[in-house]
Amino acid sequence: MTISIALTKGRVEKQFLQYLQSRGFDVGPLIEKGRKLLVETDEFTCIFVKGWDVATYVEYGICDLGIVGEDILAETRPDVFDLMPLPFGKCRFALAGKPESIRHNRKRRIATKYPNVTQRFFREKGESVDIVKLEGSVELAPIVGLADAIVDIVETGTTLKENGLVVIEEIQLITARLIANRSALKIKKQSIQPFIEKLHGEGVYK
Ligand code: PRP
């Protein structure tokens, strides 16, 4: 039985392909895919989708495995098996804003792509905030006055720096993760197990 994998397009895609190659997989067909969204190799079938959709394909059983950022898993909490962290896609969730916004004495408005993560973070702190959901370029919000601060992922810190923002508080470290469809893990164990072991070494599969 062939294994199917849902892969996040973009930054993580490149890092995952390099990682696969370092583990001895033939990634030639994946690198030469052009604009194709579904590619078959001798060892597996790969689909290329947005990070937010990876877990959907895995949850619905279209793909056995998925590679997705922990930020998305934390936000959407999909019904999948979270198998293990992968050694790339490293960044962190942070609360950030203008340096002068660190001190505040009123209810804050927070812009973010991650409203659930943001709500949990402030609930644990015991602070009530208003959350504004954005789809991207979140760093703009404090600059133009849409929000007092943002909750976002920070990788190199370049976007914050170039927009005059600073990290106010670190929230959580993030990596890419390997997720699996719950029943595929049992039904296709014979094909999935060797794949995971080749990917990560012995003893990962329980
Ligand atoms: C992400 C994130 C930050 C940026 C952080 O955005 O939302 O804006 O990367 O990276 P850095 O610390 O290395 O600068 P992405 O590039 O995914 O685009 P988006 O703003 O459209 O979400």
XYZ file of N, CA, C and O and ligand atoms in Angstrom:
846
model
N 0.840 -1.213 0.000
C 0.000 0.000 0.000
C 0.872 1.258 0.000
O 1.784 1.368 0.812
N 0.585 2.176 -0.915
C 1.391 3.397 -0.976
C 0.987 4.347 0.144
O -0.194 4.484 0.466
N 1.955 5.031 0.681
C 1.682 6.038 1.717
C 1.411 7.377 1.037
O 2.050 7.710 0.040
N 0.473 8.126 1.604
C 0.229 9.471 1.062
C 0.558 10.507 2.139
O 0.240 10.317 3.319
N 1.170 11.583 1.676
C 1.612 12.631 2.617
C 1.110 13.996 2.157
O 1.258 14.345 0.988
N 0.533 14.743 3.090
C 0.143 16.134 2.799
C 1.272 17.031 3.293
O 1.678 16.955 4.450
N 1.745 17.866 2.396
C 2.912 18.680 2.703
C 2.578 20.164 2.597
O 1.916 20.588 1.652
N 3.045 20.931 3.577
C 2.821 22.380 3.565
C 3.672 23.034 2.489
O 4.896 22.883 2.491
N 3.017 23.755 1.594
C 3.743 24.475 0.537
C 4.550 25.616 1.141
O 4.189 26.155 2.178
N 5.633 25.994 0.460
C 6.376 27.182 0.892
C 7.602 26.838 1.708
O 8.285 25.859 1.446
N 7.858 27.677 2.730
C 9.096 27.571 3.524
C 9.358 26.171 4.046
O 10.447 25.629 3.902
N 8.330 25.559 4.681
C 8.515 24.240 5.297
C 8.753 23.167 4.238
O 9.488 22.215 4.461
N 8.140 23.365 3.062
C 8.281 22.403 1.953
C 9.759 22.195 1.616
O 10.253 21.067 1.552
N 10.461 23.287 1.440
C 11.866 23.224 1.056
C 12.689 22.487 2.120
O 13.504 21.618 1.833
N 12.419 22.859 3.360
C 13.170 22.255 4.469
C 12.845 20.768 4.601
O 13.712 19.954 4.898
N 11.578 20.414 4.359
C 11.200 19.002 4.468
C 11.858 18.187 3.357
O 12.331 17.076 3.603
N 11.887 18.720 2.151
C 12.500 17.986 1.039
C 13.992 17.763 1.305
O 14.516 16.678 1.062
N 14.649 18.775 1.848
C 16.072 18.620 2.202
C 16.233 17.529 3.264
O 17.140 16.708 3.207
N 15.308 17.548 4.220
C 15.367 16.555 5.306
C 15.146 15.143 4.749
O 15.882 14.217 5.078
N 14.129 15.001 3.876
C 13.859 13.689 3.251
C 15.107 13.186 2.524
O 15.477 12.020 2.642
N 15.733 14.086 1.798
C 16.929 13.738 1.028
C 18.052 13.273 1.968
O 18.696 12.264 1.713
N 18.192 13.984 3.074
C 19.245 13.620 4.046
C 18.974 12.267 4.684
O 19.872 11.620 5.197
N 17.710 11.838 4.668
C 17.351 10.531 5.234
C 17.347 9.432 4.167
O 16.862 8.331 4.409
N 17.814 9.748 2.962
C 17.977 8.715 1.937
C 16.784 8.517 1.012
O 16.734 7.541 0.261
N 15.803 9.411 1.046
C 14.664 9.298 0.118
C 15.016 9.969 -1.206
O 15.779 10.935 -1.234
N 14.409 9.449 -2.290
C 14.591 10.075 -3.603
C 13.556 11.198 -3.749
O 12.353 10.936 -3.873
N 14.004 12.443 -3.697
C 13.068 13.566 -3.759
C 13.055 14.238 -5.135
O 12.399 15.261 -5.319
N 13.768 13.637 -6.095
C 13.835 14.201 -7.449
C 12.467 14.597 -8.001
O 12.259 15.761 -8.382
N 11.490 13.660 -8.031
C 10.184 14.005 -8.603
C 9.489 15.146 -7.848
O 8.688 15.884 -8.437
N 9.784 15.312 -6.570
C 9.135 16.367 -5.776
C 9.759 17.727 -6.077
O 9.070 18.742 -6.148
N 11.072 17.716 -6.302
C 11.761 18.977 -6.599
C 11.399 19.470 -8.001
O 11.231 20.663 -8.235
N 11.210 18.489 -8.918
C 10.915 18.874 -10.311
C 9.420 18.965 -10.589
O 8.991 18.888 -11.739
N 8.608 19.143 -9.587
C 7.154 19.042 -9.769
C 6.533 20.219 -10.518
O 5.417 20.128 -11.001
N 7.235 21.357 -10.605
C 6.640 22.544 -11.233
C 5.427 22.995 -10.439
O 5.513 23.158 -9.233
N 4.285 23.190 -11.122
C 3.072 23.659 -10.438
C 2.134 22.507 -10.079
O 0.995 22.732 -9.659
N 2.587 21.274 -10.269
C 1.736 20.106 -9.950
C 1.474 20.043 -8.457
O 2.366 20.294 -7.656
N 0.269 19.657 -8.089
C -0.100 19.610 -6.678
C -0.092 18.199 -6.118
O -0.206 17.999 -4.910
N -0.010 17.209 -7.019
C 0.037 15.808 -6.568
C 1.162 15.122 -7.320
O 1.193 15.145 -8.549
N 2.100 14.560 -6.569
C 3.269 13.946 -7.192
C 3.497 12.561 -6.599
O 3.409 12.388 -5.370
N 3.770 11.588 -7.460
C 4.040 10.235 -6.965
C 5.524 9.915 -7.119
O 6.118 10.212 -8.152
N 6.104 9.315 -6.085
C 7.468 8.802 -6.192
C 7.360 7.281 -6.034
O 6.255 6.765 -5.847
N 8.492 6.575 -6.085
C 8.439 5.123 -5.908
C 7.998 4.756 -4.491
O 7.462 3.689 -4.245
N 8.234 5.690 -3.548
C 7.980 5.347 -2.141
C 6.681 5.907 -1.573
O 6.132 5.360 -0.629
N 6.208 7.025 -2.113
C 4.984 7.624 -1.571
C 4.357 8.608 -2.546
O 4.964 8.984 -3.557
N 3.109 8.997 -2.208
C 2.415 10.029 -2.976
C 2.372 11.279 -2.106
O 2.113 11.194 -0.901
N 2.616 12.424 -2.731
C 2.682 13.664 -1.964
C 1.702 14.681 -2.529
O 1.637 14.855 -3.751
N 0.931 15.339 -1.666
C 0.138 16.470 -2.146
C 0.677 17.743 -1.488
O 1.172 17.712 -0.361
N 0.572 18.841 -2.216
C 1.115 20.117 -1.739
C -0.042 21.075 -1.480
O -0.754 21.459 -2.407
N -0.238 21.430 -0.207
C -1.374 22.286 0.152
C -0.936 23.360 1.144
O 0.178 23.322 1.681
N -1.821 24.299 1.416
C -1.551 25.330 2.415
C -1.468 24.668 3.792
O -2.216 23.712 4.062
N -0.638 25.218 4.645
C -0.488 24.658 5.987
C -1.819 24.454 6.696
O -2.038 23.437 7.353
N -2.720 25.441 6.546
C -4.010 25.358 7.248
C -4.846 24.187 6.748
O -5.781 23.764 7.427
N -4.537 23.641 5.559
C -5.335 22.542 5.001
C -4.702 21.167 5.212
O -5.351 20.144 4.975
N -3.442 21.132 5.636
C -2.747 19.841 5.785
C -3.529 18.904 6.702
O -3.835 17.757 6.352
N -3.868 19.399 7.887
C -4.544 18.525 8.855
C -5.927 18.096 8.366
O -6.400 17.010 8.708
N -6.564 18.925 7.544
C -7.886 18.561 7.009
C -7.765 17.324 6.121
O -8.555 16.384 6.241
N -6.759 17.316 5.239
C -6.557 16.155 4.361
C -6.214 14.905 5.181
O -6.606 13.796 4.825
N -5.500 15.097 6.271
C -5.119 13.949 7.112
C -6.318 13.498 7.947
O -6.619 12.308 8.041
N -7.032 14.449 8.521
C -8.186 14.120 9.361
C -9.244 13.360 8.555
O -9.831 12.399 9.043
N -9.481 13.745 7.311
C -10.477 13.094 6.467
C -9.962 11.793 5.843
O -10.657 11.152 5.075
N -8.707 11.438 6.099
C -8.174 10.158 5.615
C -7.734 10.182 4.159
O -7.460 9.140 3.569
N -7.663 11.358 3.560
C -7.182 11.453 2.176
C -5.681 11.206 2.166
O -5.151 10.571 1.267
N -5.015 11.709 3.202
C -3.574 11.443 3.367
C -3.343 10.718 4.684
O -4.026 10.971 5.675
N -2.357 9.813 4.660
C -2.019 9.062 5.874
C -1.210 9.933 6.831
O -1.374 9.862 8.042
N -0.316 10.726 6.254
C 0.592 11.535 7.068
C 0.547 12.993 6.622
O 0.117 13.288 5.497
N 1.025 13.888 7.477
C 1.090 15.302 7.112
C 2.277 15.958 7.790
O 2.713 15.524 8.861
N 2.808 16.986 7.140
C 3.881 17.792 7.732
C 3.314 19.186 7.908
O 2.941 19.833 6.925
N 3.252 19.631 9.143
C 2.583 20.907 9.405
C 3.213 21.597 10.601
O 3.766 20.939 11.491
N 3.137 22.919 10.624
C 3.694 23.682 11.742
C 2.860 23.501 13.003
O 1.627 23.433 12.948
N 3.567 23.466 14.122
C 2.907 23.333 15.421
C 1.993 24.534 15.707
O 1.052 24.427 16.473
N 2.293 25.683 15.079
C 1.446 26.861 15.267
C 0.029 26.582 14.786
O -0.960 26.914 15.455
N -0.068 25.892 13.637
C -1.384 25.599 13.060
C -2.104 24.534 13.899
O -3.314 24.624 14.141
N -1.345 23.553 14.375
C -1.953 22.526 15.234
C -2.479 23.160 16.528
O -3.563 22.824 17.000
N -1.699 24.095 17.079
C -2.115 24.746 18.329
C -3.380 25.574 18.108
O -4.250 25.645 18.966
N -3.503 26.165 16.938
C -4.657 27.014 16.656
C -5.912 26.196 16.329
O -6.993 26.508 16.795
N -5.741 25.124 15.534
C -6.933 24.416 15.027
C -7.251 23.125 15.789
O -8.360 22.621 15.678
N -6.295 22.590 16.519
C -6.474 21.359 17.300
C -7.248 20.283 16.542
O -8.340 19.872 16.954
N -6.693 19.829 15.413
C -7.405 18.838 14.594
C -7.392 17.450 15.237
O -6.540 17.167 16.086
N -8.320 16.601 14.799
C -8.417 15.249 15.345
C -7.482 14.328 14.558
O -7.917 13.548 13.708
N -6.199 14.449 14.830
C -5.176 13.633 14.160
C -4.197 13.161 15.227
O -4.209 13.670 16.350
N -3.361 12.196 14.861
C -2.339 11.747 15.797
C -1.080 12.584 15.571
O -0.555 12.622 14.455
N -0.629 13.250 16.619
C 0.567 14.095 16.521
C 1.768 13.204 16.832
O 2.053 12.900 17.985
N 2.455 12.741 15.758
C 3.473 11.701 15.925
C 4.783 12.186 16.531
O 5.305 11.586 17.453
N 5.331 13.269 15.962
C 6.633 13.700 16.489
C 7.059 15.052 15.913
O 6.600 15.454 14.845
N 7.963 15.731 16.646
C 8.511 16.970 16.107
C 9.530 16.653 15.022
O 10.131 15.577 15.028
N 9.721 17.551 14.104
C 10.739 17.400 13.056
C 11.770 18.525 13.236
O 11.422 19.606 13.741
N 13.004 18.266 12.817
C 14.059 19.233 13.132
C 14.145 20.424 12.183
O 15.209 20.800 11.744
N 13.011 20.994 11.832
C 13.017 22.201 10.998
C 11.699 22.945 11.241
O 10.856 22.486 12.002
N 11.555 24.092 10.583
C 10.337 24.898 10.804
C 10.348 25.514 12.190
O 9.301 25.740 12.794
N 11.552 25.770 12.706
C 11.646 26.266 14.085
C 11.367 27.767 14.169
O 11.976 28.547 13.451
N 10.450 28.121 15.022
C 10.173 29.528 15.297
C 9.459 29.601 16.643
O 9.493 28.623 17.393
N 8.840 30.734 16.954
C 8.158 30.822 18.242
C 6.952 31.739 18.146
O 6.926 32.643 17.313
N 5.986 31.480 19.012
C 4.866 32.397 19.160
C 5.318 33.500 20.103
O 5.939 33.218 21.134
N 5.005 34.737 19.746
C 5.352 35.825 20.664
C 4.283 36.908 20.647
O 3.578 37.096 19.654
N 4.190 37.590 21.784
C 3.403 38.817 21.870
C 4.376 39.928 21.520
O 5.466 40.012 22.095
N 4.014 40.774 20.543
C 4.934 41.830 20.118
C 4.172 43.134 19.906
O 2.953 43.131 19.707
N 4.936 44.217 19.958
C 4.299 45.523 19.750
C 5.360 46.599 19.658
O 6.561 46.314 19.644
N 4.904 47.854 19.658
C 5.860 48.964 19.670
C 6.517 48.985 21.049
O 5.869 48.639 22.045
N 7.789 49.410 21.126
C 8.460 49.421 22.441
C 7.643 50.153 23.506
O 7.581 49.729 24.645
N 6.979 51.235 23.107
C 6.227 52.025 24.098
C 4.918 51.347 24.534
O 4.266 51.791 25.468
N 4.567 50.250 23.847
C 3.290 49.602 24.200
C 3.462 48.571 25.309
O 2.501 47.934 25.730
N 4.711 48.382 25.778
C 4.931 47.375 26.823
C 4.164 47.769 28.089
O 3.547 46.946 28.750
N 4.171 49.056 28.407
C 3.367 49.539 29.545
C 1.973 49.874 29.018
O 1.825 50.533 27.999
N 0.974 49.415 29.740
C -0.399 49.694 29.301
C -1.295 49.712 30.516
O -1.011 49.061 31.525
N -2.392 50.475 30.437
C -3.284 50.525 31.598
C -4.749 50.447 31.185
O -5.624 50.888 31.893
N -4.981 49.922 29.981
C -6.372 49.759 29.557
C -6.503 48.435 28.823
O -5.497 47.769 28.548
N -7.745 48.065 28.513
C -7.976 46.797 27.817
C -7.312 46.870 26.439
O -7.544 47.814 25.680
N -6.487 45.864 26.130
C -5.727 45.934 24.881
C -6.440 45.232 23.727
O -7.175 44.266 23.923
N -6.173 45.731 22.530
C -6.677 45.069 21.325
C -5.488 44.351 20.674
O -4.453 44.968 20.413
N -5.652 43.054 20.414
C -4.548 42.242 19.900
C -4.905 41.713 18.505
O -5.937 41.058 18.332
N -4.045 41.998 17.536
C -4.271 41.488 16.176
C -3.482 40.187 15.999
O -2.353 40.068 16.474
N -4.089 39.218 15.314
C -3.420 37.924 15.159
C -4.086 37.066 14.092
O -5.258 37.249 13.768
N -3.266 36.111 13.569
C -3.823 35.067 12.703
C -4.271 33.886 13.564
O -4.791 32.913 13.053
N -3.961 33.963 14.865
C -4.162 32.824 15.772
C -5.067 33.211 16.950
O -4.598 33.318 18.096
N -6.368 33.430 16.712
C -7.242 33.884 17.806
C -7.375 32.887 18.958
O -7.457 33.303 20.121
N -7.361 31.604 18.671
C -7.517 30.620 19.759
C -6.286 30.585 20.658
O -6.394 30.544 21.878
N -5.113 30.594 20.013
C -3.866 30.615 20.774
C -3.820 31.885 21.628
O -3.463 31.861 22.809
N -4.201 33.003 21.017
C -4.170 34.295 21.711
C -5.117 34.304 22.902
O -4.769 34.740 24.001
N -6.318 33.770 22.670
C -7.310 33.745 23.751
C -6.814 32.896 24.931
O -6.912 33.313 26.085
N -6.248 31.733 24.611
C -5.739 30.850 25.678
C -4.605 31.538 26.449
O -4.544 31.478 27.668
N -3.717 32.196 25.694
C -2.562 32.857 26.319
C -3.017 33.926 27.315
O -2.561 33.972 28.457
N -3.958 34.777 26.891
C -4.384 35.857 27.776
C -5.293 35.351 28.890
O -5.290 35.902 29.992
N -6.048 34.288 28.615
C -6.894 33.710 29.672
C -6.005 33.187 30.796
O -6.276 33.395 31.972
N -4.926 32.500 30.422
C -3.996 31.978 31.440
C -3.331 33.095 32.239
O -3.003 32.924 33.404
N -3.141 34.245 31.593
C -2.555 35.388 32.295
C -3.590 36.135 33.134
O -3.245 37.012 33.916
N -4.875 35.819 32.886
C -5.933 36.506 33.613
C -6.188 37.910 33.080
O -6.722 38.764 33.794
N -5.806 38.156 31.802
C -6.037 39.482 31.215
C -7.118 39.388 30.145
O -7.089 38.506 29.292
N -8.055 40.303 30.192
C -9.116 40.321 29.179
C -8.693 41.250 28.036
O -8.314 42.394 28.268
N -8.734 40.719 26.809
C -8.338 41.526 25.640
C -9.389 41.392 24.534
O -10.185 40.456 24.541
N -9.360 42.327 23.607
C -10.168 42.199 22.396
C -9.252 41.640 21.316
O -8.122 42.123 21.158
N -9.744 40.647 20.565
C -8.906 40.027 19.537
C -9.436 40.383 18.150
O -10.639 40.268 17.896
N -8.524 40.849 17.285
C -8.888 41.141 15.896
C -8.198 40.115 15.020
O -6.973 40.013 15.011
N -8.997 39.335 14.271
C -8.418 38.275 13.427
C -7.990 38.863 12.083
O -8.767 39.527 11.401
N -6.714 38.638 11.740
C -6.206 39.047 10.422
C -5.695 37.819 9.684
O -5.415 36.789 10.300
N -5.519 37.936 8.379
C -5.045 36.803 7.574
C -3.542 36.855 7.303
O -2.963 35.891 6.819
N -2.909 37.994 7.555
C -1.469 38.093 7.303
C -0.989 39.518 7.488
O -1.782 40.402 7.861
N 0.320 39.736 7.264
C 0.935 41.059 7.463
C 0.487 41.687 8.780
O 0.191 42.885 8.857
N 0.451 40.869 9.801
C -0.094 41.274 11.104
C 0.707 42.415 11.727
O 0.163 43.246 12.462
N 2.006 42.479 11.385
C 2.887 43.499 11.970
C 2.427 44.921 11.653
O 2.815 45.870 12.318
N 1.613 45.046 10.627
C 1.118 46.365 10.250
C 0.140 46.928 11.290
O 0.070 48.156 11.496
N -0.594 46.051 11.940
C -1.693 46.484 12.809
C -1.284 47.482 13.901
O -1.943 48.522 14.058
N -0.193 47.228 14.652
C 0.172 48.225 15.680
C 0.708 49.521 15.081
O 0.575 50.583 15.682
N 1.290 49.441 13.883
C 1.868 50.631 13.251
C 0.769 51.623 12.872
O 0.889 52.820 13.079
N -0.316 51.091 12.336
C -1.373 51.986 11.858
C -2.490 52.188 12.881
O -3.472 52.875 12.615
N -2.337 51.558 14.054
C -3.312 51.807 15.123
C -4.516 50.879 15.117
O -5.502 51.144 15.811
N -4.443 49.794 14.352
C -5.555 48.834 14.403
C -5.519 48.038 15.712
O -6.559 47.620 16.217
N -4.311 47.824 16.233
C -4.194 47.044 17.469
C -3.074 47.599 18.339
O -2.200 48.326 17.861
N -3.121 47.254 19.635
C -2.060 47.679 20.555
C -0.845 46.765 20.430
O 0.286 47.180 20.669
N -1.106 45.490 20.097
C -0.014 44.519 20.004
C -0.470 43.374 19.113
O -1.636 43.329 18.681
N 0.459 42.449 18.827
C 0.118 41.295 17.994
C 0.584 40.010 18.675
O 1.510 40.028 19.484
N -0.079 38.910 18.324
C 0.454 37.590 18.657
C 0.729 36.934 17.316
O -0.169 36.800 16.483
N 2.003 36.570 17.092
C 2.354 36.026 15.782
C 3.566 35.110 15.929
O 4.177 35.054 16.995
N 3.909 34.434 14.819
C 5.132 33.653 14.866
C 6.316 34.545 14.478
O 6.204 35.402 13.605
N 7.416 34.305 15.175
C 8.650 35.026 14.899
C 9.696 33.982 14.554
O 9.889 33.026 15.314
N 10.336 34.156 13.380
C 11.375 33.185 13.014
C 12.741 33.864 13.166
O 13.446 33.655 14.138
N 13.082 34.725 12.224
C 14.377 35.420 12.327
C 14.240 36.735 13.103
O 15.239 37.303 13.537
N 13.026 37.244 13.219
C 12.804 38.537 13.881
C 12.909 39.718 12.924
O 12.703 40.863 13.316
N 13.205 39.414 11.643
C 13.404 40.487 10.663
C 12.133 41.311 10.450
O 12.188 42.549 10.386
N 11.005 40.648 10.332
C 9.748 41.376 10.062
C 9.434 42.335 11.206
O 9.050 43.488 10.986
N 9.621 41.871 12.435
C 9.374 42.758 13.592
C 10.316 43.953 13.523
O 9.888 45.105 13.603
N 11.602 43.658 13.340
C 12.625 44.707 13.360
C 12.362 45.760 12.290
O 12.388 46.967 12.558
N 12.079 45.278 11.080
C 11.908 46.230 9.971
C 10.633 47.055 10.103
O 10.425 48.014 9.383
N 9.759 46.643 11.027
C 8.532 47.398 11.251
C 8.523 48.090 12.617
O 7.469 48.521 13.092
N 9.698 48.143 13.237
C 9.847 48.883 14.494
C 9.137 48.252 15.679
O 8.751 48.957 16.630
N 8.964 46.933 15.650
C 8.276 46.255 16.762
C 9.271 45.410 17.558
O 10.331 45.028 17.043
N 8.909 45.124 18.801
C 9.769 44.288 19.652
C 8.941 43.173 20.284
O 7.716 43.295 20.423
N 9.636 42.099 20.659
C 8.947 41.015 21.383
C 8.672 41.499 22.802
O 9.570 41.956 23.497
N 7.424 41.410 23.212
C 7.058 41.800 24.576
C 7.115 40.563 25.481
O 7.553 40.612 26.614
N 6.681 39.437 24.941
C 6.706 38.195 25.720
C 6.769 36.993 24.791
O 6.024 36.931 23.809
N 7.617 36.043 25.108
C 7.681 34.790 24.354
C 6.516 33.918 24.823
O 6.246 33.855 26.018
N 5.872 33.231 23.895
C 4.727 32.398 24.298
C 5.049 30.910 24.216
O 4.822 30.165 25.152
N 5.602 30.475 23.085
C 5.798 29.027 22.910
C 6.755 28.768 21.760
O 6.698 29.448 20.733
N 7.643 27.778 21.921
C 8.508 27.366 20.814
C 7.712 26.480 19.873
O 6.819 25.754 20.303
N 8.071 26.538 18.593
C 7.313 25.832 17.560
C 8.286 25.105 16.635
O 9.346 25.639 16.316
N 7.892 23.900 16.190
C 8.644 23.228 15.118
C 7.623 22.662 14.133
O 6.425 22.666 14.420
N 8.134 22.155 13.006
C 7.252 21.387 12.127
C 6.984 20.055 12.826
O 7.793 19.591 13.624
N 5.827 19.455 12.542
C 5.497 18.171 13.175
C 4.966 17.195 12.137
O 4.388 17.595 11.123
N 5.188 15.910 12.430
C 4.636 14.846 11.597
C 3.336 14.388 12.242
O 3.333 13.978 13.407
N 2.238 14.495 11.488
C 0.939 14.045 12.018
C 0.443 12.868 11.186
O 0.900 12.645 10.064
N -0.497 12.093 11.753
C -1.008 10.918 11.042
C -2.509 10.796 11.225
O -3.058 11.199 12.259
N -3.145 10.225 10.215
C -4.555 9.879 10.329
C -4.660 8.739 11.346
O -3.884 7.784 11.299
N -5.637 8.831 12.244
C -5.713 7.866 13.350
C -5.889 6.428 12.861
O -5.211 5.518 13.343
N -6.791 6.188 11.894
C -6.998 4.786 11.486
C -5.913 4.300 10.528
O -5.552 3.118 10.554
N -5.355 5.198 9.706
C -4.282 4.782 8.784
C -3.099 4.233 9.571
O -2.428 3.296 9.146
N -2.885 4.802 10.745
C -1.765 4.383 11.578
C -1.890 2.910 11.956
O -0.900 2.200 12.079
N -3.137 2.445 12.101
C -3.357 1.026 12.433
C -3.452 0.193 11.162
O -2.756 -0.802 10.990
N -4.297 0.636 10.218
C -4.588 -0.176 9.028
C -3.361 -0.309 8.126
O -3.106 -1.367 7.563
N -2.611 0.766 7.973
C -1.460 0.750 7.051
C -0.128 0.685 7.791
O 0.893 1.129 7.276
N -0.180 0.104 8.968
C 1.019 0.057 9.818
C 2.235 -0.501 9.064
O 3.352 0.016 9.193
N 1.991 -1.550 8.245
C 3.119 -2.211 7.567
C 3.846 -1.296 6.586
O 5.032 -1.471 6.328
N 3.131 -0.330 5.991
C 3.834 0.598 5.096
C 4.297 1.840 5.845
O 5.346 2.413 5.530
N 3.499 2.279 6.841
C 3.840 3.531 7.526
C 5.041 3.351 8.459
O 5.918 4.210 8.529
N 5.088 2.218 9.123
C 6.167 1.999 10.106
C 7.571 2.116 9.495
O 8.394 2.880 10.004
N 7.859 1.394 8.390
C 9.205 1.532 7.814
C 9.499 2.951 7.344
O 10.623 3.432 7.446
N 8.459 3.619 6.854
C 8.645 5.001 6.385
C 9.067 5.901 7.546
O 10.035 6.657 7.451
N 8.340 5.796 8.650
C 8.637 6.657 9.806
C 10.008 6.324 10.377
O 10.768 7.210 10.772
N 10.334 5.031 10.387
C 11.642 4.654 10.937
C 12.786 5.163 10.064
O 13.816 5.605 10.559
N 12.563 5.135 8.754
C 13.587 5.681 7.854
C 13.703 7.204 8.062
O 14.780 7.783 8.012
N 12.550 7.802 8.337
C 12.510 9.255 8.515
C 13.184 9.681 9.820
O 13.840 10.706 9.899
N 13.003 8.910 10.852
C 13.395 9.410 12.179
C 14.258 8.457 12.990
O 14.669 8.780 14.095
N 14.511 7.264 12.487
C 15.281 6.297 13.272
C 14.359 5.307 13.955
O 13.140 5.425 13.872
N 14.942 4.352 14.641
C 14.193 3.236 15.256
C 13.359 3.713 16.441
O 13.612 4.742 17.033
N 12.361 2.885 16.748
C 11.684 2.997 18.043
C 10.690 4.126 18.202
O 10.269 4.421 19.303
N 10.327 4.780 17.087
C 9.388 5.888 17.209
C 7.960 5.365 17.182
O 7.079 5.837 17.909
N 7.731 4.364 16.369
C 6.379 3.830 16.162
C 5.976 2.983 17.348
O 6.673 2.064 17.716
N 4.834 3.287 17.958
C 4.362 2.462 19.094
C 3.174 1.637 18.654
O 2.330 2.139 17.968
C 5.255 34.962 9.057
C 4.841 35.636 10.347
C 5.689 36.878 10.371
C 6.959 36.407 9.676
C 8.016 36.117 10.722
O 4.567 35.546 8.009
O 3.449 35.897 10.362
O 5.087 37.923 9.639
O 6.656 35.203 8.977
O 9.249 35.762 10.120
P 10.598 36.499 10.495
O 10.672 36.567 11.993
O 11.655 35.599 9.919
O 10.605 37.853 9.859
P 4.509 34.935 6.547
O 5.790 35.121 5.854
O 4.059 33.514 6.660
O 3.435 35.833 5.822
P 2.083 36.524 6.310
O 2.468 37.819 6.950
O 1.302 36.730 5.058
O 1.401 35.609 7.272
